[in-house]
Amino acid sequence: MSEQKPAAQVGAHAAAIFRWAGQVVLYALFAIFIGYFATQPRYRQLGSDEALLRLSFTHPGQIIANCRERGAEELAKMPANMREAQDCPRERSPVHVRVELDGAPLYDEVFSPAGLRRDGAAAGYRRLAISAGEHRLKVEFNDDARVNGFNYEHSQTVNPVPGQVVLIDFSAERGGIQIK
Amino acid sequence: MMGGSVSSTGHDVKPANAAARLLHGVERALDGVFGVPGNPLRQLGALGFHLFWIATVSGVYIYALFDTSITGAYASVETMTTAQPWSAGLMRSVHRYASDAFAVVMLLHLLRELVYARFSGFRWYAWVSGVPLLWLGLAAGIGGYWLVWDGLAQFIATAVTEWFAVLPGFGVTMIRNFLVTDTLTDRLFSLLAFLHIGIPLLLLLGMWVHIQRITDPVTAPHRVLAVTTVVITVLLSLAQPALSQAPADLSRVPEWLGLDWFYLFALPLVNRGMPGTLWLLTVAATLLLVALPWLVPSSRAPAAVVDLANCNGCGRCFTDCPYGAVIMLPRSDGRRHAREAVVETDLCASCGICAGACPSSTPFRSVTLFRTGIEMPQRPMGALREELELAIKGFDDADLSRKTAATVAVFACEHGECPAPRDGVAVLRLPCVGMLPPSFVEYALRAGVDGVFVAACSDGDCEFKSGDTLLRQRLAGEREPSLRASVALERVCMAQCADVAATEWALAEFRAGLPAALDQQPAGAVLAAKAFARSRHHV
Ligand code: HEM
Ligand code: SF4
Ligand code: SF4
C-alpha cells in the first residue's frame, strides 16, 4: 500500500528549522498571553480621591404594633397554660435608614424584616464611594413602626483619606448607630 | 458518469460554516508547525487533564506550607516567594500559571467543540457534562486567590459575598463575615482552604464523568507536548514569579488591583454594583449551554442495527466502536454462540466503524440477500456491493481494452474532500472510511478494477476519532479483519484528503503509477476477473 502526502518539497533541513522556530514563537506567545492577563490590565476599583462608605447592619426591629391587654373574661376562656396577660404581634417593624452627607441626602431606604411572618431581623448592606476628605455624616435610623420619624440619630465628622473605609453599623447593645 | 457520489446520510457533512473552515485551516497550519500528534489544538481535552495534574502537584506542595489561619495565611505565602524562591516560590508560580492555562485550554476546548458543532446527537452527554466543569473550574480558581488574603483576596471576598447576598437565604450575614477583622474567624478561613481542596476534587470527578461515554478517551497529551507544557510553565514562573499584593486590610480599599482575568473577569461587574446582572448572565449562559444540543439538533443518521442471523458474537464491533455504543450480551436467539452484539442507540454516532469490523461484511459471500452482522440502515453492505458492481460494469461497458488510464474505485469519507467521479473513476462514499471492510478492496481488485483509492481525512481529523487509524491497521494486516496478504498492495492507496487539490493530486499520482491490469496480468487472469465481475452483476 502506498501512502501519499503532498507536501512542499522544501529541503528537510529548512523545514525542521521552520518548525522548530515556529514552535518556539507560538509557545512564547502563549506564555506571554498567560503571563500578561494573569495580572494585567490593572483594575481600578475606586477613584484616586475616593473613600468608601459601607453601611451594614442586621437588627431585629421592634414589634409592629402595641400589645393588647387581655380582659379577665378573655383570659378565662383560654387554656390555663396559655394565659398571658398581653397579646403581642409577632411581626417586627421594618428598619428605615437615612444617611446625609454634608447636609445633602445620600441615601434613604427601608429594609423589611426577614421571614415569612416578617418576624426576623432586618439586614441591610450598601457600598458607596464618597470623596475623600472631611465630611459631616448624619445617620438616622428607625426600627419601630409605632414611632414617627427616627428613633436613633447620630452625626459625626469623618475625614477619610483616599481608599479608607468608613463603616456605618448599628448595634442596640452598644447604643445604636456606630460610625467607624 | 459512473458510480456517482452518494452521501449515505443525505446531508452536507463538510464543515458547514465559515468558522469551522477557518478553525480547520488554523489547525492544518499548526499541524505544519507542531506535527499532527504534537498539535495542541487537537488535544485540548487531554491538555486540560495535564494542566489539572500540574496544578494538583504544585498545589499539594504549597498547601503543605500554607497556614490556614487568618493571621498566618498571608505571611506563609509571602515566605514561599521570598524565602524559598526556588522551591515553594516556584511551585506557587507554577500553580498559578498552570491554573491560568487550564482556564484558557478549557475555554478553547469548548469553543472548538462548539465551532465543529460537536454537541448534539450522541455527543449531548459529553457536552452537557462539560458545563459544570466550567463553573467548578472558575470556583476553584477564585477560591485559590481568596486564600492569599491580600488586597486582591479582599476584593474577591467583597465581590463574592455581595454577589451571593442577592440570593435569598444568603443575605448580608455573609458579607458581614468579611466586613471587619473582628468578625473574621479562623474557622471561616479554614473552611475556605477546605473548599479549595474540595472543589478541585469535585472538578476531577466531573472530568471523569465527562469522558465516560468515550472509548479510549485521550486524557494525556502527546509526550513532547506534555513536557513542553511543563517547561514553559516553569520558564514563565521564573520570568514573572507570582506575587501577592499588599496584605488585606478591611479598613482600606486599594485603588488599583492586578486582576487575574482568566478567573476574576466577572467580579468587576459586582464591584460596579451589578450582582443581579451577573446572576442573570450566569443562569442564561448555563441554560443556553445545557440546552444547546436540543436547540441546535444534528440531522442525525440512524444508529447501527444488529442482524442476529449474521452475528457470531465475535465482539470486534464492540472492540472497535469509538463511542462504546456496542455492548456484548448473552445470546437471545438460541444459537450456540455465547454472546451477541447490542447497540445502545443513544450513544451511536452512525459512523459505520462496527460494520467495517464485522467478519460478516465480506462481499464474497454467495448469499442472495447480502446482510452483515451489524448494519448501517442508511448504508447497507448489500447496497454498497451493488453500487461497486454497477461501477465495475460501467468500466466494462466503456470497454476496458480501449481505455487509456487505469480504472480506480474510490472509497471516500463523507467528512473529507472527495474526488469527482469521471471516466474510469468510480466514487463510493462512506460515513467514515473506518466502515470499509478490507474484503471490499480485494473484491474490487478481483473484479477487474486496477486500483482502490481510499480518500481519508488527514491525521487527527477523523470525525469519529479513530476510523482512519483502524482502516490503516486493517489494510496493513495489523488488525482484524485484515486485508489478505495475497492482495497486491501497490494497487491500494490510502490518502489524506485535506483539500481538493491534495486529493486530486494524490489520485492522479496513484492512477498514473498503477500498472494497467490488461498490460500486467496474463490473459487468463483477465478473463477470469471479467467473468467474476459479470457473474456478480444483478444478483
Ligand atoms: C475541565 C475541563 C475539561 C476537560 C479536562 C475536558 C476533557 C475532555 C477530554 C479528555 C475529552 C475526550 C477527548 C477525546 O478523547 O477525543 C473531551 C471531550 C469532549 N468535551 Fe471536554 N473537557 C473539559 C471541559 C469541557 C467543556 C466545558 C465542554 C463544553 C461545554 C466540553 C465538551 C466536550 C465534548 C462535546 C467532547 C466530545 C468530543 C467528541 O466526542 O468528539 N468539555 N473533553
Ligand atoms: S456506528 Fe459507530 S458509534 Fe454506532 S455502534 Fe457502530 S461503531 Fe459504534
Ligand atoms: S463484529 Fe459482527 S459478528 Fe462480531 S459481534 Fe459484532 S455484529 Fe456480531
Short mmCIF file of N, CA and C in Angstrom, two decimals, chain B residues 293-378:
data_model
loop_
_atom_site.label_atom_id
_atom_site.label_comp_id
_atom_site.label_asym_id
_atom_site.label_seq_id
_atom_site.Cartn_x
_atom_site.Cartn_y
_atom_site.Cartn_z
N PRO B 293 -27.65 21.31 22.77
CA PRO B 293 -27.81 20.10 21.96
C PRO B 293 -29.23 19.92 21.44
N TRP B 294 -30.22 20.50 22.14
CA TRP B 294 -31.60 20.33 21.69
C TRP B 294 -32.08 21.56 20.93
N LEU B 295 -31.42 22.71 21.17
CA LEU B 295 -31.78 23.90 20.42
C LEU B 295 -31.27 23.79 18.98
N VAL B 296 -30.07 23.21 18.84
CA VAL B 296 -29.49 23.03 17.51
C VAL B 296 -29.23 21.54 17.32
N PRO B 297 -30.29 20.77 17.07
CA PRO B 297 -30.09 19.33 16.96
C PRO B 297 -29.35 18.99 15.67
N SER B 298 -28.67 17.88 15.66
CA SER B 298 -28.00 17.46 14.43
C SER B 298 -28.99 16.67 13.60
N SER B 299 -28.83 16.76 12.30
CA SER B 299 -29.66 15.91 11.45
C SER B 299 -28.99 14.55 11.52
N ARG B 300 -29.48 13.73 12.41
CA ARG B 300 -28.75 12.55 12.78
C ARG B 300 -29.14 11.34 11.95
N ALA B 301 -28.12 10.63 11.52
CA ALA B 301 -28.36 9.40 10.76
C ALA B 301 -28.77 8.31 11.75
N PRO B 302 -29.46 7.27 11.26
CA PRO B 302 -29.91 6.22 12.17
C PRO B 302 -28.74 5.42 12.76
N ALA B 303 -28.98 4.84 13.90
CA ALA B 303 -27.95 4.07 14.60
C ALA B 303 -27.74 2.72 13.91
N ALA B 304 -26.61 2.11 14.24
CA ALA B 304 -26.31 0.79 13.71
C ALA B 304 -27.35 -0.22 14.22
N VAL B 305 -27.63 -1.26 13.38
CA VAL B 305 -28.62 -2.27 13.74
C VAL B 305 -27.97 -3.65 13.63
N VAL B 306 -28.11 -4.45 14.67
CA VAL B 306 -27.53 -5.79 14.66
C VAL B 306 -28.50 -6.76 13.97
N ASP B 307 -27.95 -7.60 13.12
CA ASP B 307 -28.75 -8.64 12.49
C ASP B 307 -28.25 -9.97 13.05
N LEU B 308 -29.00 -10.51 14.00
CA LEU B 308 -28.51 -11.67 14.75
C LEU B 308 -28.18 -12.86 13.85
N ALA B 309 -28.91 -13.00 12.74
CA ALA B 309 -28.65 -14.13 11.84
C ALA B 309 -27.23 -14.09 11.31
N ASN B 310 -26.63 -12.90 11.27
CA ASN B 310 -25.28 -12.75 10.74
C ASN B 310 -24.25 -12.39 11.79
N CYS B 311 -24.64 -12.44 13.06
CA CYS B 311 -23.72 -12.08 14.14
C CYS B 311 -23.29 -13.35 14.86
N ASN B 312 -21.98 -13.56 14.94
CA ASN B 312 -21.49 -14.75 15.65
C ASN B 312 -20.95 -14.40 17.03
N GLY B 313 -21.12 -13.16 17.44
CA GLY B 313 -20.72 -12.77 18.78
C GLY B 313 -19.23 -12.60 18.96
N CYS B 314 -18.51 -12.34 17.86
CA CYS B 314 -17.04 -12.27 17.97
C CYS B 314 -16.58 -11.06 18.77
N GLY B 315 -17.36 -9.99 18.80
CA GLY B 315 -17.01 -8.85 19.63
C GLY B 315 -16.10 -7.82 18.98
N ARG B 316 -15.83 -7.99 17.66
CA ARG B 316 -14.96 -6.99 17.02
C ARG B 316 -15.61 -5.62 16.99
N CYS B 317 -16.91 -5.58 16.76
CA CYS B 317 -17.61 -4.29 16.71
C CYS B 317 -17.54 -3.63 18.09
N PHE B 318 -17.65 -4.44 19.11
CA PHE B 318 -17.57 -3.96 20.50
C PHE B 318 -16.20 -3.34 20.75
N THR B 319 -15.15 -4.01 20.25
CA THR B 319 -13.79 -3.52 20.47
C THR B 319 -13.53 -2.22 19.71
N ASP B 320 -14.04 -2.13 18.48
CA ASP B 320 -13.65 -1.02 17.62
C ASP B 320 -14.55 0.21 17.73
N CYS B 321 -15.76 0.06 18.26
CA CYS B 321 -16.66 1.22 18.33
C CYS B 321 -16.00 2.33 19.15
N PRO B 322 -15.84 3.53 18.58
CA PRO B 322 -15.12 4.61 19.29
C PRO B 322 -15.93 5.21 20.43
N TYR B 323 -17.22 4.90 20.50
CA TYR B 323 -18.06 5.56 21.49
C TYR B 323 -18.69 4.60 22.49
N GLY B 324 -18.17 3.39 22.54
CA GLY B 324 -18.71 2.43 23.48
C GLY B 324 -20.20 2.17 23.28
N ALA B 325 -20.65 2.27 22.01
CA ALA B 325 -22.09 2.13 21.77
C ALA B 325 -22.51 0.68 21.60
N VAL B 326 -21.53 -0.22 21.45
CA VAL B 326 -21.88 -1.64 21.31
C VAL B 326 -21.58 -2.34 22.63
N ILE B 327 -22.51 -3.13 23.11
CA ILE B 327 -22.22 -3.96 24.27
C ILE B 327 -22.48 -5.42 23.87
N MET B 328 -21.81 -6.33 24.55
CA MET B 328 -21.98 -7.74 24.25
C MET B 328 -22.84 -8.36 25.36
N LEU B 329 -23.94 -8.99 24.95
CA LEU B 329 -24.86 -9.58 25.92
C LEU B 329 -25.02 -11.08 25.62
N PRO B 330 -25.50 -11.83 26.61
CA PRO B 330 -25.74 -13.26 26.36
C PRO B 330 -26.70 -13.45 25.19
N ARG B 331 -26.49 -14.51 24.48
CA ARG B 331 -27.26 -14.79 23.26
C ARG B 331 -28.76 -14.86 23.56
N SER B 332 -29.56 -14.25 22.71
CA SER B 332 -31.00 -14.24 22.98
C SER B 332 -31.76 -15.06 21.95
N ASP B 333 -31.08 -15.58 20.89
CA ASP B 333 -31.83 -16.23 19.82
C ASP B 333 -31.62 -17.74 19.77
N GLY B 334 -31.03 -18.29 20.83
CA GLY B 334 -30.91 -19.73 20.90
C GLY B 334 -29.77 -20.33 20.09
N ARG B 335 -29.06 -19.50 19.27
CA ARG B 335 -27.92 -20.07 18.53
C ARG B 335 -26.80 -20.38 19.50
N ARG B 336 -25.86 -21.23 19.06
CA ARG B 336 -24.91 -21.75 20.04
C ARG B 336 -23.82 -20.75 20.44
N HIS B 337 -23.72 -19.64 19.73
CA HIS B 337 -22.72 -18.64 20.15
C HIS B 337 -23.03 -18.12 21.55
N ALA B 338 -21.98 -17.76 22.28
CA ALA B 338 -22.18 -17.35 23.66
C ALA B 338 -22.80 -15.95 23.76
N ARG B 339 -22.38 -15.06 22.85
CA ARG B 339 -22.79 -13.68 23.02
C ARG B 339 -23.37 -13.10 21.74
N GLU B 340 -23.96 -11.93 21.88
CA GLU B 340 -24.43 -11.20 20.70
C GLU B 340 -24.19 -9.72 20.90
N ALA B 341 -24.05 -9.01 19.80
CA ALA B 341 -23.81 -7.57 19.89
C ALA B 341 -25.15 -6.84 20.04
N VAL B 342 -25.16 -5.80 20.89
CA VAL B 342 -26.35 -4.98 21.07
C VAL B 342 -25.91 -3.51 21.00
N VAL B 343 -26.63 -2.72 20.21
CA VAL B 343 -26.26 -1.30 20.06
C VAL B 343 -27.08 -0.44 21.00
N GLU B 344 -26.39 0.40 21.76
CA GLU B 344 -27.10 1.40 22.56
C GLU B 344 -27.29 2.61 21.66
N THR B 345 -28.49 2.73 21.13
CA THR B 345 -28.71 3.70 20.05
C THR B 345 -28.41 5.14 20.47
N ASP B 346 -28.61 5.45 21.74
CA ASP B 346 -28.34 6.81 22.22
C ASP B 346 -26.88 7.22 22.04
N LEU B 347 -26.00 6.23 22.10
CA LEU B 347 -24.57 6.53 22.07
C LEU B 347 -24.00 6.45 20.67
N CYS B 348 -24.79 5.90 19.74
CA CYS B 348 -24.24 5.57 18.42
C CYS B 348 -24.05 6.82 17.58
N ALA B 349 -22.88 6.94 16.98
CA ALA B 349 -22.54 8.10 16.16
C ALA B 349 -22.83 7.85 14.68
N SER B 350 -23.32 6.68 14.35
CA SER B 350 -23.62 6.31 12.96
C SER B 350 -22.39 6.38 12.07
N CYS B 351 -21.26 5.97 12.60
CA CYS B 351 -20.01 6.08 11.83
C CYS B 351 -19.79 4.87 10.94
N GLY B 352 -20.39 3.73 11.30
CA GLY B 352 -20.22 2.53 10.48
C GLY B 352 -18.95 1.76 10.76
N ILE B 353 -18.16 2.20 11.71
CA ILE B 353 -16.89 1.53 12.00
C ILE B 353 -17.14 0.07 12.42
N CYS B 354 -18.24 -0.15 13.12
CA CYS B 354 -18.59 -1.51 13.55
C CYS B 354 -18.85 -2.40 12.34
N ALA B 355 -19.56 -1.83 11.33
CA ALA B 355 -19.86 -2.62 10.14
C ALA B 355 -18.57 -2.99 9.41
N GLY B 356 -17.61 -2.06 9.45
CA GLY B 356 -16.31 -2.34 8.83
C GLY B 356 -15.54 -3.40 9.58
N ALA B 357 -15.87 -3.58 10.87
CA ALA B 357 -15.14 -4.54 11.71
C ALA B 357 -15.75 -5.94 11.64
N CYS B 358 -16.98 -6.02 11.22
CA CYS B 358 -17.71 -7.29 11.33
C CYS B 358 -17.23 -8.31 10.29
N PRO B 359 -16.93 -9.54 10.72
CA PRO B 359 -16.46 -10.57 9.78
C PRO B 359 -17.53 -10.93 8.75
N SER B 360 -18.79 -10.62 9.04
CA SER B 360 -19.85 -10.96 8.08
C SER B 360 -19.94 -9.95 6.94
N SER B 361 -19.11 -8.90 6.98
CA SER B 361 -19.21 -7.85 5.97
C SER B 361 -18.47 -8.18 4.69
N THR B 362 -18.21 -9.43 4.42
CA THR B 362 -17.43 -9.73 3.22
C THR B 362 -18.32 -9.90 1.99
N PRO B 363 -18.01 -9.18 0.93
CA PRO B 363 -18.87 -9.22 -0.27
C PRO B 363 -18.72 -10.52 -1.04
N PHE B 364 -17.75 -11.39 -0.67
CA PHE B 364 -17.58 -12.65 -1.39
C PHE B 364 -18.66 -13.66 -1.04
N ARG B 365 -19.44 -13.36 -0.02
CA ARG B 365 -20.47 -14.32 0.38
C ARG B 365 -21.48 -14.50 -0.75
N SER B 366 -21.91 -15.75 -0.90
CA SER B 366 -22.76 -16.01 -2.05
C SER B 366 -24.25 -15.98 -1.71
N VAL B 367 -24.56 -15.47 -0.55
CA VAL B 367 -25.98 -15.39 -0.20
C VAL B 367 -26.69 -14.41 -1.13
N THR B 368 -27.94 -14.67 -1.38
CA THR B 368 -28.69 -13.81 -2.29
C THR B 368 -28.88 -12.44 -1.66
N LEU B 369 -29.31 -12.47 -0.40
CA LEU B 369 -29.53 -11.20 0.28
C LEU B 369 -28.33 -10.98 1.20
N PHE B 370 -27.39 -10.15 0.73
CA PHE B 370 -26.16 -9.94 1.49
C PHE B 370 -26.41 -8.95 2.63
N ARG B 371 -26.38 -9.48 3.84
CA ARG B 371 -26.51 -8.62 5.01
C ARG B 371 -25.39 -8.95 5.97
N THR B 372 -24.96 -7.97 6.70
CA THR B 372 -23.87 -8.22 7.64
C THR B 372 -24.40 -8.25 9.07
N GLY B 373 -23.51 -8.50 10.02
CA GLY B 373 -23.95 -8.68 11.40
C GLY B 373 -24.40 -7.38 12.06
N ILE B 374 -23.77 -6.30 11.66
CA ILE B 374 -24.15 -5.01 12.25
C ILE B 374 -24.16 -4.00 11.11
N GLU B 375 -25.33 -3.54 10.81
CA GLU B 375 -25.60 -2.86 9.55
C GLU B 375 -25.92 -1.39 9.80
N MET B 376 -25.47 -0.51 8.89
CA MET B 376 -25.91 0.88 8.95
C MET B 376 -27.14 1.01 8.05
N PRO B 377 -28.30 1.33 8.62
CA PRO B 377 -29.51 1.35 7.81
C PRO B 377 -29.38 2.30 6.61
N GLN B 378 -28.61 3.38 6.77
CA GLN B 378 -28.50 4.34 5.66
C GLN B 378 -27.44 3.92 4.65
#
